[in-house]
C-alpha positions as a printed Julia matrix, in Angstrom:
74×3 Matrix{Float64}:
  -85.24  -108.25  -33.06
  -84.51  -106.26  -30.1
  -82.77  -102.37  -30.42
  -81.24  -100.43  -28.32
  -81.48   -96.62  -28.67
  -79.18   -94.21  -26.6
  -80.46   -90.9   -26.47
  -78.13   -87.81  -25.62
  -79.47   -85.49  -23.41
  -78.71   -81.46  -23.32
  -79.21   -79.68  -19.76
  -79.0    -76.3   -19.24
  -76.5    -74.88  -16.5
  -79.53   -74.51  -13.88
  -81.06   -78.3   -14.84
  -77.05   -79.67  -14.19
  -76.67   -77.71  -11.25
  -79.54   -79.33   -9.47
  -78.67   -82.61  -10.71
  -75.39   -82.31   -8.85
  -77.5    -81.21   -6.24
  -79.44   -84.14   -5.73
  -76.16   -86.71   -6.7
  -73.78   -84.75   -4.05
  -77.11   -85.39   -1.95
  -77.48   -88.68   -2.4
  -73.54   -89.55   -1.59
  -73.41   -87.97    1.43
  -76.84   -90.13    3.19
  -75.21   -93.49    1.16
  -71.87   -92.45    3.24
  -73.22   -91.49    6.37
  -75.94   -94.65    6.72
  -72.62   -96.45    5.34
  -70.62   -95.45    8.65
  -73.56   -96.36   10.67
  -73.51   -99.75   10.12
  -69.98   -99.66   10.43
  -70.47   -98.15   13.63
  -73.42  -100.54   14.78
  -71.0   -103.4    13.58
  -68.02  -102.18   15.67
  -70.33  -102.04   18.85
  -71.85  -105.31   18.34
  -69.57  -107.51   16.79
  -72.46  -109.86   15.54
  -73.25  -110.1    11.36
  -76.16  -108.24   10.22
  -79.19  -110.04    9.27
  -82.56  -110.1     9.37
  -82.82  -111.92   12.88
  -82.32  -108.64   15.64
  -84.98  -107.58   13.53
  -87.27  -110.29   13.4
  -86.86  -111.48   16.47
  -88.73  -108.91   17.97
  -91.84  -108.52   16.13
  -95.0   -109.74   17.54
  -96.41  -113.32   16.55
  -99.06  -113.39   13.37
 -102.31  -114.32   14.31
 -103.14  -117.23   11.89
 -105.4   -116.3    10.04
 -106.22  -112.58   10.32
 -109.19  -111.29    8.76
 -110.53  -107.78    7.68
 -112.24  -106.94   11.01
 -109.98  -107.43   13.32
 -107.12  -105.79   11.23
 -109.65  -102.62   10.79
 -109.89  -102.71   14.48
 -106.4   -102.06   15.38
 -105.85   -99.0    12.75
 -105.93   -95.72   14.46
C-alpha cells in the first residue's frame, strides 16, 4: 500500500523573501533564454534540433582508450 503524505511548511518573512528571490530569478533567465531562441529562430528560419549542433563536432575515434584520452586533457 502506497501513502502519500503532504507536509505544510512555515517560512519566516526572511526564508519567503529569498524564495521569491530565487523564483523572480529563475523567470526572468527562463524568459530571456526563451526570447533567444525566438530570436535565433527569427534569423534562421530553420527548426531547432540537434543537427547545427552535431554537425560540427569532431569524428569519434573508434575505439578510444584511457591513454590517448589522458593525453589530450590539459
Amino acid at each position: 500500500m502506497r501513502a502519500a503524505y503532504q507536509y505544510r511548511i512555515r517560512l519566516t518573512k526572511s526564508q519567503e523573501a529569498e524564495i521569491e528571490r530565487w523564483l523572480d530569478m529563475l523567470r526572468h533567465q527562463y524568459n530571456y533564454l526563451l526570447a533567444d531562441r525566438f530570436n535565433w529562430y527569427e534569423q534562421n528560419r530553420c527548426s531547432i534540433n540537434s543537427c547545427p549542433l552535431v554537425c560540427h563536432l569532431p569524428d569519434l575515434r573508434d575505439n578510444p582508450d584511457y591513454f590517448s584520452q589522458k593525453r589530450t586533457l590539459p
